[in-house]
Amino acid sequence: MKTTDRIGVISASVLTAAYGRMSEFQKVSIRRRRLLQIVHYAKARSPLFSELFAGLGDDFELGDLPVTTKTGLMERFDDWVTDGAVSLDGLREFMNDPDNNGRLFLHKYLVFKTSGTTGPPMVFLYDKSMINVLNAVALERGFPTARERSAFFLRRCKAAVVCSSVGFNISSGMLRFGQSVNPVKRYGMELFDVFAPLPEVTERLNRFRPAMLGGYPSSLCTLAQEQIAGRLNISPLIVLAGGEYLSEDSIKTLQAAFGRRPVNSYASTESGTIANECACGHMHINDDWIVMEPVDSENKPVAAGRLADKWLLTNLCSFTQPIIRYEVTDRIIYHDEGCPCGRKSPWVEVEGRASDMLRFRGEDGEIEFAPLFLDNIISNITGVKIFQAILHDGDRLELRLVADGGAPVFENVKAAVDAFLSKNGIHVSIYLSDDPPGPDKSGKFIHVRNAPENEPPQARV
Ligand SMILES: [Zn+2]
C-alpha cells in the first residue's frame, strides 16, 4: 500500500465531479468507506494513532474516537506521521532553504508551515493524494457557476495569485509546484508578492491581464483602490478571496472596482479547502473529502443552525499526516437545510474573524492590516520560537518573544516589522514585553491581535 498516490490525478477529479450527482445513500456509503480507510491506515502506520485507536474495530462511530489537538500532535510529530522516513528535524532542515517552498521533500511531499492566527506553528505535509484532491476541488467547485469556469478556460486559465512569496504557505507553494509540473500553470499562473511595491504589482498586473485574481481580502482591496483610481486596469472574470475574513465593506469595494462580487472560500493548511462559496453566497462544505463536526467547548455535538464554539476536522484524503477529529477553534454555524443554488452539500458560516484586523492610526487616517502580514514577517525570522504581537492604543506594538539568541533576535524582528509598516505610512513604537507569550482571557492563543480596550500595555524593556 503506497502512501503518496492512493488517490491519483484522474481518480481525484472523477470522484470529485461524480459526488455531486450521487444519491444520498451513495454519498453516505462513500464517506463511511473513506473514513474506515483513513482510520485503519492511521492505526496501522502511525505509532501515535495505533495507541489512540488500540482495540478499535470496524463498527465505531466517529464520535467514539478521541479528539486531537495541534499541540498534542506537534509534540509527537515523528510518531504521528505514517512515513518512517519523515522527521520534524528533517523537515526543519529542509525549510531552512526558502527556495524549497514548492519543491518535494523526499521527492514525495510538499511542506507547509501555518502562519495561522492561533497556537504553535504547524508543519504539514501534502502527499500526492492531498495535492490531487485539492486541485480537483479547486477546478470542480472553485467557480460559482459552470459559465464562469468555461469563460476562465477561454481566457487561457490566466490566474494571478497575490500572496506572500516568503515562507512555506499553501498559496505560493502550490503555485510553484504546479508551475514546475504543469505547462498550463507555468504560463497561465503568476505570483504577485504582497510585499512588493504597489506600483510594481500594478504594472505587472496590467501587463498580465488575469482572468482570475486571487488573494487575501486586504490585498485585493488595496488593488481595488488602484483600479478605482485608474492606475490598475484589469478585467478579471473571477475575484477569489481567501485566508482572512471577507467583510461586507470589502465585498462592496471589490464589486465597485471589478464589477463582480468576489467569491469567498474557507480553507486551512490541515484540511485544504473546507468550503467554497456558491452563487447564493453560501459556503458549501466539501463533505466528500472532509468531515466537519460542530461542537461546544466540551466537544459535545452542537445541532445544525446553532452557533458552535469550535469544530472537529477529519480529513479523508491526508494519509501521511492523518487529521482525525482535530480541533479547529473557529466559531461556526453548520447548515443542512439546503440551498437554492442546487448544491446538495451542507454549508457553513464562519464567525468572528473581523475583529482580528489590526487598526493603526497611520499618516492619513486609520489603516487596517490583516494580522497575517505581521505573523508572516515575524514567524520567518531566524531564532523566533514562539511570539505574540499585541497592538495597543497610540500605535504601540508590544512583542512577547521566546527566541534562541535573545536580544539580537528582538532587534531583527523590530527592524523587519518597522521596515514593513513604515513603507505603508505607519509608524509604531515596538517594544519587548516582560511577559511571555500566552493565551488571552478567553483562553485563546492568538499570535497577532489588538489589545482589548481595558488592557494596559506591559512594561518596556
Ligand atoms: Zn448554494
Short mmCIF file of C-alpha atoms and ligand atoms in Angstrom, two decimals:
data_model
loop_
_atom_site.label_atom_id
_atom_site.label_comp_id
_atom_site.label_asym_id
_atom_site.label_seq_id
_atom_site.Cartn_x
_atom_site.Cartn_y
_atom_site.Cartn_z
CA MET A 1 0.00 0.00 0.00
CA LYS A 2 1.75 3.15 -1.19
CA THR A 3 1.30 6.27 0.92
CA THR A 4 1.62 9.07 -1.55
CA ASP A 5 -0.52 8.25 -4.56
CA ARG A 6 -3.54 6.47 -3.15
CA ILE A 7 -5.78 8.96 -4.96
CA GLY A 8 -4.32 9.72 -8.40
CA VAL A 9 -4.92 12.83 -10.53
CA ILE A 10 -7.66 11.19 -12.63
CA SER A 11 -9.39 9.47 -9.70
CA ALA A 12 -9.41 12.71 -7.70
CA SER A 13 -11.14 14.66 -10.50
CA VAL A 14 -13.54 11.85 -11.47
CA LEU A 15 -14.53 11.16 -7.84
CA THR A 16 -14.94 14.86 -7.01
CA ALA A 17 -17.07 15.53 -10.10
CA ALA A 18 -19.21 12.39 -9.58
CA TYR A 19 -20.02 13.11 -5.93
CA GLY A 20 -22.42 15.97 -6.71
CA ARG A 21 -24.57 13.63 -8.84
CA MET A 22 -24.74 10.78 -6.32
CA SER A 23 -27.81 9.78 -4.30
CA GLU A 24 -27.80 10.48 -0.57
CA PHE A 25 -27.35 6.76 0.09
CA GLN A 26 -24.28 6.58 -2.18
CA LYS A 27 -22.79 9.66 -0.54
CA VAL A 28 -23.19 8.28 2.97
CA SER A 29 -21.58 5.00 1.98
CA ILE A 30 -18.63 6.59 0.15
CA ARG A 31 -17.95 8.84 3.16
CA ARG A 32 -18.11 5.85 5.51
CA ARG A 33 -15.73 3.88 3.28
CA ARG A 34 -13.24 6.75 3.20
CA LEU A 35 -13.46 7.19 6.98
CA LEU A 36 -12.78 3.48 7.59
CA GLN A 37 -9.87 3.63 5.15
CA ILE A 38 -8.17 6.62 6.79
CA VAL A 39 -8.76 5.39 10.35
CA HIS A 40 -7.36 1.93 9.58
CA TYR A 41 -4.44 3.37 7.68
CA ALA A 42 -3.60 5.72 10.57
CA LYS A 43 -3.93 2.90 13.09
CA ALA A 44 -1.64 0.61 11.08
CA ARG A 45 1.01 3.16 10.09
CA SER A 46 1.14 5.90 12.74
CA PRO A 47 2.57 4.85 16.14
CA LEU A 48 0.58 7.65 17.77
CA PHE A 49 -2.76 6.65 16.23
CA SER A 50 -2.14 2.96 16.90
CA GLU A 51 -2.01 3.92 20.60
CA LEU A 52 -5.06 6.16 20.36
CA PHE A 53 -7.10 3.60 18.39
CA ALA A 54 -6.00 0.47 20.28
CA GLY A 55 -8.83 -2.09 20.28
CA LEU A 56 -10.86 -0.25 17.64
CA GLY A 57 -12.76 -2.43 15.15
CA ASP A 58 -14.97 -1.61 12.15
CA ASP A 59 -18.17 -0.80 13.97
CA PHE A 60 -17.13 2.52 15.53
CA GLU A 61 -18.87 5.87 15.16
CA LEU A 62 -16.72 8.95 14.51
CA GLY A 63 -17.82 10.35 17.89
CA ASP A 64 -16.23 7.35 19.64
CA LEU A 65 -12.73 8.40 18.54
CA PRO A 66 -10.59 10.68 20.72
CA VAL A 67 -10.29 14.39 19.93
CA THR A 68 -6.83 15.54 18.78
CA THR A 69 -5.23 18.98 19.05
CA LYS A 70 -2.49 20.80 17.20
CA THR A 71 -0.30 20.99 20.32
CA GLY A 72 -0.74 17.29 21.15
CA LEU A 73 0.05 16.17 17.61
CA MET A 74 3.02 18.51 17.14
CA GLU A 75 4.55 17.28 20.41
CA ARG A 76 4.66 13.76 18.98
CA PHE A 77 5.24 14.68 15.35
CA ASP A 78 7.57 11.80 14.44
CA ASP A 79 5.09 9.25 15.88
CA TRP A 80 2.15 10.98 14.24
CA VAL A 81 3.29 10.66 10.60
CA THR A 82 2.76 7.38 8.75
CA ASP A 83 6.07 7.50 6.82
CA GLY A 84 9.04 6.47 9.00
CA ALA A 85 11.43 8.42 6.72
CA VAL A 86 9.81 11.72 7.79
CA SER A 87 11.02 13.53 10.92
CA LEU A 88 10.39 17.03 12.24
CA ASP A 89 14.15 17.70 12.37
CA GLY A 90 14.47 16.65 8.73
CA LEU A 91 11.60 18.94 7.76
CA ARG A 92 13.08 21.87 9.67
CA GLU A 93 16.36 21.40 7.85
CA PHE A 94 14.50 21.28 4.52
CA MET A 95 12.70 24.52 5.42
CA ASN A 96 15.98 26.28 6.22
CA ASP A 97 16.31 26.81 2.48
CA PRO A 98 13.47 29.18 1.43
CA ASP A 99 13.88 28.02 -2.17
CA ASN A 100 12.50 24.63 -1.14
CA ASN A 101 9.00 26.15 -0.95
CA GLY A 102 7.03 24.34 -3.69
CA ARG A 103 9.63 21.56 -4.04
CA LEU A 104 9.02 17.98 -2.93
CA PHE A 105 10.54 16.76 0.33
CA LEU A 106 11.91 13.20 -0.14
CA HIS A 107 10.60 13.51 -3.74
CA LYS A 108 7.09 12.92 -2.35
CA TYR A 109 5.71 15.69 -0.17
CA LEU A 110 5.03 19.40 -0.31
CA VAL A 111 5.81 21.04 3.03
CA PHE A 112 3.81 23.85 4.59
CA LYS A 113 4.07 25.79 7.81
CA THR A 114 0.98 27.52 9.14
CA SER A 115 1.06 31.25 9.63
CA GLY A 116 -2.42 30.99 11.13
CA THR A 117 -3.70 33.15 13.92
CA THR A 118 -3.62 30.73 16.85
CA GLY A 119 -1.28 28.32 18.64
CA PRO A 120 2.18 26.96 17.90
CA PRO A 121 3.18 26.71 14.22
CA MET A 122 2.04 23.56 12.47
CA VAL A 123 4.26 21.80 9.94
CA PHE A 124 2.18 19.89 7.44
CA LEU A 125 2.94 17.56 4.54
CA TYR A 126 0.79 17.28 1.44
CA ASP A 127 1.17 13.86 -0.12
CA LYS A 128 0.14 13.27 -3.73
CA SER A 129 -3.41 12.29 -2.68
CA MET A 130 -3.89 15.59 -0.87
CA ILE A 131 -2.43 17.61 -3.77
CA ASN A 132 -4.62 15.82 -6.34
CA VAL A 133 -7.79 16.28 -4.31
CA LEU A 134 -7.04 19.94 -3.63
CA ASN A 135 -6.55 20.64 -7.33
CA ALA A 136 -9.70 18.68 -8.25
CA VAL A 137 -11.81 20.58 -5.70
CA ALA A 138 -10.49 23.95 -6.96
CA LEU A 139 -11.40 23.08 -10.53
CA GLU A 140 -14.79 21.49 -9.76
CA ARG A 141 -16.06 23.82 -7.04
CA GLY A 142 -13.91 26.97 -7.06
CA PHE A 143 -16.21 28.66 -9.60
CA PRO A 144 -19.67 29.84 -8.57
CA THR A 145 -21.20 28.60 -11.86
CA ALA A 146 -20.16 26.43 -14.83
CA ARG A 147 -20.38 29.52 -17.08
CA GLU A 148 -17.59 31.26 -15.17
CA ARG A 149 -15.44 28.15 -15.37
CA SER A 150 -15.85 27.95 -19.17
CA ALA A 151 -15.07 31.65 -19.54
CA PHE A 152 -11.90 31.15 -17.47
CA PHE A 153 -10.75 28.38 -19.83
CA LEU A 154 -11.49 30.59 -22.85
CA ARG A 155 -9.14 33.18 -21.41
CA ARG A 156 -6.35 30.58 -21.25
CA CYS A 157 -6.66 29.99 -17.46
CA LYS A 158 -4.67 33.13 -16.67
CA ALA A 159 -4.63 33.40 -12.90
CA ALA A 160 -2.88 35.99 -10.75
CA VAL A 161 -2.28 34.94 -7.16
CA VAL A 162 -1.46 37.79 -4.78
CA CYS A 163 0.19 36.24 -1.75
CA SER A 164 3.36 36.19 0.29
CA SER A 165 6.33 34.75 -1.53
CA VAL A 166 8.13 34.31 1.79
CA GLY A 167 7.62 31.24 3.95
CA PHE A 168 6.06 27.88 3.29
CA ASN A 169 2.44 28.93 2.72
CA ILE A 170 -0.06 26.93 0.65
CA SER A 171 -0.78 29.59 -1.98
CA SER A 172 2.79 30.17 -3.12
CA GLY A 173 3.90 26.54 -2.54
CA MET A 174 1.05 25.01 -4.56
CA LEU A 175 1.55 27.61 -7.30
CA ARG A 176 5.30 26.98 -7.59
CA PHE A 177 4.81 23.22 -7.53
CA GLY A 178 2.04 23.47 -10.16
CA GLN A 179 4.29 25.58 -12.39
CA SER A 180 7.09 23.01 -12.12
CA VAL A 181 4.96 20.07 -13.27
CA ASN A 182 2.19 21.55 -15.41
CA PRO A 183 2.89 23.64 -18.55
CA VAL A 184 -0.60 25.23 -18.42
CA LYS A 185 0.16 26.54 -14.96
CA ARG A 186 3.73 27.54 -15.91
CA TYR A 187 2.46 30.05 -18.46
CA GLY A 188 -1.03 30.69 -17.09
CA MET A 189 -0.32 31.47 -13.44
CA GLU A 190 1.72 34.23 -11.87
CA LEU A 191 2.57 35.02 -8.30
CA PHE A 192 2.40 38.64 -7.18
CA ASP A 193 4.20 39.25 -3.90
CA VAL A 194 2.08 41.16 -1.36
CA PHE A 195 5.26 42.72 -0.01
CA ALA A 196 6.40 44.14 -3.38
CA PRO A 197 5.90 47.90 -4.00
CA LEU A 198 2.35 48.61 -5.16
CA PRO A 199 3.28 50.45 -8.41
CA GLU A 200 5.34 47.41 -9.45
CA VAL A 201 2.47 44.97 -8.74
CA THR A 202 0.01 47.24 -10.57
CA GLU A 203 2.24 47.49 -13.63
CA ARG A 204 2.82 43.72 -13.79
CA LEU A 205 -0.92 43.00 -13.41
CA ASN A 206 -1.73 45.46 -16.21
CA ARG A 207 0.64 43.54 -18.49
CA PHE A 208 -0.52 40.07 -17.37
CA ARG A 209 -4.29 40.79 -17.65
CA PRO A 210 -5.52 37.92 -15.46
CA ALA A 211 -8.85 36.15 -15.95
CA MET A 212 -8.76 35.24 -12.27
CA LEU A 213 -7.47 37.36 -9.41
CA GLY A 214 -6.99 35.63 -6.08
CA GLY A 215 -5.62 36.76 -2.71
CA TYR A 216 -6.27 37.91 0.83
CA PRO A 217 -9.22 40.35 1.05
CA SER A 218 -6.94 43.13 2.38
CA SER A 219 -4.54 42.81 -0.59
CA LEU A 220 -7.42 42.60 -3.04
CA CYS A 221 -8.96 45.76 -1.55
CA THR A 222 -5.66 47.63 -1.99
CA LEU A 223 -5.71 46.59 -5.66
CA ALA A 224 -9.38 47.58 -5.90
CA GLN A 225 -8.41 51.13 -4.84
CA GLU A 226 -5.76 51.15 -7.58
CA GLN A 227 -8.39 50.04 -10.11
CA ILE A 228 -10.86 52.72 -8.96
CA ALA A 229 -8.09 55.36 -9.16
CA GLY A 230 -7.43 54.26 -12.77
CA ARG A 231 -3.83 53.11 -12.28
CA LEU A 232 -4.81 49.45 -12.45
CA ASN A 233 -6.85 48.43 -15.45
CA ILE A 234 -7.74 44.73 -15.44
CA SER A 235 -10.98 42.81 -16.01
CA PRO A 236 -10.89 39.55 -14.05
CA LEU A 237 -13.84 37.20 -14.56
CA ILE A 238 -13.43 35.85 -11.07
CA VAL A 239 -12.11 37.52 -7.93
CA LEU A 240 -11.27 34.83 -5.38
CA ALA A 241 -10.83 35.84 -1.75
CA GLY A 242 -9.43 33.63 0.98
CA GLY A 243 -7.25 33.39 4.06
CA GLU A 244 -8.99 36.12 6.06
CA TYR A 245 -12.45 37.36 6.96
CA LEU A 246 -14.19 38.98 3.98
CA SER A 247 -16.27 41.88 5.33
CA GLU A 248 -19.34 43.39 3.67
CA ASP A 249 -17.34 46.62 3.13
CA SER A 250 -14.61 44.68 1.32
CA ILE A 251 -17.24 42.95 -0.84
CA LYS A 252 -18.67 46.37 -1.83
CA THR A 253 -15.21 47.80 -2.62
CA LEU A 254 -14.26 44.79 -4.76
CA GLN A 255 -17.60 44.83 -6.54
CA ALA A 256 -17.27 48.55 -7.29
CA ALA A 257 -13.75 48.09 -8.66
CA PHE A 258 -14.08 44.89 -10.68
CA GLY A 259 -17.80 44.84 -11.47
CA ARG A 260 -18.44 41.47 -9.85
CA ARG A 261 -18.97 40.01 -6.41
CA PRO A 262 -15.84 38.33 -5.03
CA VAL A 263 -16.04 34.58 -4.41
CA ASN A 264 -15.07 33.51 -0.94
CA SER A 265 -13.56 30.27 0.31
CA TYR A 266 -12.74 28.74 3.69
CA ALA A 267 -9.51 26.77 3.90
CA SER A 268 -6.77 25.73 6.28
CA THR A 269 -3.39 24.07 5.94
CA GLU A 270 -4.56 20.89 7.70
CA SER A 271 -7.67 20.47 5.55
CA GLY A 272 -7.03 22.12 2.20
CA THR A 273 -10.25 23.76 1.00
CA ILE A 274 -13.00 23.29 3.55
CA ALA A 275 -15.78 25.13 1.74
CA ASN A 276 -16.42 27.10 -1.46
CA GLU A 277 -18.96 29.86 -1.93
CA CYS A 278 -21.87 29.34 -4.33
CA ALA A 279 -23.81 31.94 -6.35
CA CYS A 280 -26.18 32.36 -3.36
CA GLY A 281 -23.29 33.39 -1.11
CA HIS A 282 -23.27 30.17 0.94
CA MET A 283 -20.04 28.33 1.77
CA HIS A 284 -20.67 24.72 0.76
CA ILE A 285 -18.59 22.17 2.62
CA ASN A 286 -16.52 19.68 0.63
CA ASP A 287 -18.10 16.92 2.69
CA ASP A 288 -16.80 14.16 0.43
CA TRP A 289 -13.20 14.89 1.50
CA ILE A 290 -13.58 16.40 4.95
CA VAL A 291 -15.91 15.81 7.90
CA MET A 292 -17.00 18.83 9.93
CA GLU A 293 -18.40 18.17 13.41
CA PRO A 294 -19.68 21.34 15.14
CA VAL A 295 -19.05 21.02 18.91
CA ASP A 296 -19.18 23.01 22.14
CA SER A 297 -16.23 23.75 24.44
CA GLU A 298 -16.51 20.23 25.89
CA ASN A 299 -16.55 18.57 22.47
CA LYS A 300 -20.28 17.73 22.70
CA PRO A 301 -22.14 17.93 19.36
CA VAL A 302 -23.91 21.20 18.52
CA ALA A 303 -27.04 20.99 16.34
CA ALA A 304 -27.18 22.47 12.85
CA GLY A 305 -28.30 26.09 12.84
CA ARG A 306 -26.76 26.78 16.27
CA LEU A 307 -23.51 28.66 16.93
CA ALA A 308 -20.72 26.19 17.78
CA ASP A 309 -17.65 27.29 19.81
CA LYS A 310 -15.39 25.24 17.55
CA TRP A 311 -15.44 22.22 15.26
CA LEU A 312 -13.63 18.95 14.73
CA LEU A 313 -11.99 18.26 11.38
CA THR A 314 -11.45 14.83 9.88
CA ASN A 315 -9.51 14.91 6.63
CA LEU A 316 -10.41 11.93 4.43
CA CYS A 317 -7.50 12.30 1.99
CA SER A 318 -4.43 13.03 4.12
CA PHE A 319 -2.72 9.66 4.56
CA THR A 320 0.78 10.79 5.52
CA GLN A 321 -0.27 13.05 8.37
CA PRO A 322 -3.71 11.83 9.48
CA ILE A 323 -6.08 14.52 10.74
CA ILE A 324 -8.86 12.81 12.66
CA ARG A 325 -11.25 14.67 14.99
CA TYR A 326 -8.83 17.58 15.07
CA GLU A 327 -9.85 20.69 16.98
CA VAL A 328 -10.38 23.88 14.91
CA THR A 329 -11.10 26.91 17.08
CA ASP A 330 -13.21 28.92 14.60
CA ARG A 331 -16.76 29.65 15.73
CA ILE A 332 -19.16 28.37 13.10
CA ILE A 333 -22.79 27.70 12.29
CA TYR A 334 -23.37 24.48 10.35
CA HIS A 335 -26.34 24.47 7.95
CA ASP A 336 -28.01 21.42 6.46
CA GLU A 337 -31.27 22.93 5.24
CA GLY A 338 -30.39 23.00 1.53
CA CYS A 339 -29.64 25.96 -0.73
CA PRO A 340 -31.44 27.49 -3.74
CA CYS A 341 -28.25 27.07 -5.84
CA GLY A 342 -28.94 23.34 -6.11
CA ARG A 343 -25.73 22.09 -4.48
CA LYS A 344 -26.79 19.41 -2.03
CA SER A 345 -23.86 19.65 0.39
CA PRO A 346 -24.24 21.37 3.79
CA TRP A 347 -22.85 24.87 4.17
CA VAL A 348 -21.15 26.82 6.92
CA GLU A 349 -20.98 30.35 8.30
CA VAL A 350 -17.65 31.24 9.93
CA GLU A 351 -17.88 33.85 12.63
CA GLY A 352 -15.59 36.19 14.48
CA ARG A 353 -12.73 36.94 12.13
CA ALA A 354 -13.50 40.63 11.54
CA SER A 355 -12.26 41.75 14.95
CA ASP A 356 -8.85 40.28 14.16
CA MET A 357 -7.90 43.13 11.79
CA LEU A 358 -5.17 45.36 13.27
CA ARG A 359 -6.10 49.05 13.37
CA PHE A 360 -3.22 51.54 13.10
CA ARG A 361 -3.52 55.35 13.12
CA GLY A 362 -1.38 55.90 10.02
CA GLU A 363 -0.34 59.24 8.44
CA ASP A 364 -3.63 59.71 6.53
CA GLY A 365 -6.13 58.29 8.99
CA GLU A 366 -6.84 54.77 10.21
CA ILE A 367 -5.27 51.89 8.31
CA GLU A 368 -6.36 48.29 8.75
CA PHE A 369 -4.00 45.37 8.27
CA ALA A 370 -4.58 41.65 8.46
CA PRO A 371 -2.62 40.01 11.31
CA LEU A 372 -1.35 37.53 8.73
CA PHE A 373 1.11 40.12 7.40
CA LEU A 374 2.92 40.61 10.71
CA ASP A 375 2.58 36.92 11.52
CA ASN A 376 4.32 36.04 8.28
CA ILE A 377 7.16 38.54 8.83
CA ILE A 378 7.87 37.60 12.45
CA SER A 379 7.49 33.82 12.18
CA ASN A 380 10.07 33.72 9.36
CA ILE A 381 12.83 35.44 11.33
CA THR A 382 15.59 33.04 12.35
CA GLY A 383 15.61 32.23 16.05
CA VAL A 384 11.95 33.07 16.75
CA LYS A 385 10.35 30.12 18.55
CA ILE A 386 7.10 31.50 20.00
CA PHE A 387 5.89 35.06 19.66
CA GLN A 388 2.97 37.33 20.20
CA ALA A 389 2.45 40.87 18.96
CA ILE A 390 -0.20 43.00 20.66
CA LEU A 391 -1.20 46.39 19.30
CA HIS A 392 -2.05 48.98 21.96
CA ASP A 393 -3.60 52.45 21.68
CA GLY A 394 -1.28 55.06 20.21
CA ASP A 395 0.30 52.61 17.75
CA ARG A 396 2.42 50.93 20.41
CA LEU A 397 3.26 47.35 19.50
CA GLU A 398 4.12 45.01 22.36
CA LEU A 399 6.25 42.00 21.39
CA ARG A 400 6.28 38.91 23.57
CA LEU A 401 9.06 36.62 22.48
CA VAL A 402 10.65 33.25 23.17
CA ALA A 403 13.74 33.04 20.98
CA ASP A 404 17.08 31.31 20.51
CA GLY A 405 19.54 34.18 20.71
CA GLY A 406 17.66 36.73 22.90
CA ALA A 407 18.14 40.45 22.27
CA PRO A 408 19.59 40.30 18.72
CA VAL A 409 16.51 38.33 17.59
CA PHE A 410 14.24 41.02 19.03
CA GLU A 411 16.24 43.69 17.15
CA ASN A 412 15.81 41.71 13.92
CA VAL A 413 12.06 41.35 14.48
CA LYS A 414 11.78 45.05 15.32
CA ALA A 415 13.71 46.10 12.20
CA ALA A 416 11.66 43.87 9.89
CA VAL A 417 8.28 44.95 11.30
CA ASP A 418 9.35 48.60 11.28
CA ALA A 419 10.50 48.41 7.67
CA PHE A 420 7.22 46.85 6.53
CA LEU A 421 4.93 49.23 8.44
CA SER A 422 6.77 52.45 7.63
CA LYS A 423 6.65 51.52 3.93
CA ASN A 424 2.87 51.63 4.40
CA GLY A 425 2.85 55.01 6.17
CA ILE A 426 2.55 53.58 9.69
CA HIS A 427 4.98 54.48 12.46
CA VAL A 428 4.80 52.36 15.58
CA SER A 429 6.88 52.12 18.71
CA ILE A 430 7.83 48.49 19.11
CA TYR A 431 8.96 47.22 22.49
CA LEU A 432 9.87 43.91 24.09
CA SER A 433 7.46 42.85 26.82
CA ASP A 434 8.33 41.42 30.22
CA ASP A 435 5.53 38.90 29.72
CA PRO A 436 5.95 35.62 27.86
CA PRO A 437 3.53 34.77 25.00
CA GLY A 438 0.30 33.36 26.38
CA PRO A 439 -3.44 32.97 25.92
CA ASP A 440 -5.88 35.86 26.25
CA LYS A 441 -8.64 36.00 28.89
CA SER A 442 -10.84 33.63 26.87
CA GLY A 443 -8.02 31.05 26.79
CA LYS A 444 -7.28 31.54 23.07
CA PHE A 445 -3.65 31.92 22.00
CA ILE A 446 -3.51 34.45 19.17
CA HIS A 447 -0.17 35.42 17.63
CA VAL A 448 -1.08 38.92 16.49
CA ARG A 449 -4.00 40.87 17.90
CA ASN A 450 -5.37 44.21 19.08
CA ALA A 451 -5.24 44.78 22.84
CA PRO A 452 -8.69 44.83 24.43
CA GLU A 453 -9.67 48.42 25.33
CA ASN A 454 -9.09 47.97 29.06
CA GLU A 455 -5.82 46.01 28.84
CA PRO A 456 -2.86 48.20 29.95
CA PRO A 457 0.36 47.94 27.93
CA GLN A 458 3.09 45.89 29.62
CA ALA A 459 6.39 47.41 30.78
CA ARG A 460 9.01 48.42 28.25
CA VAL A 461 12.45 46.89 28.35
ZN ZN B 1 -25.60 27.19 -2.51
#
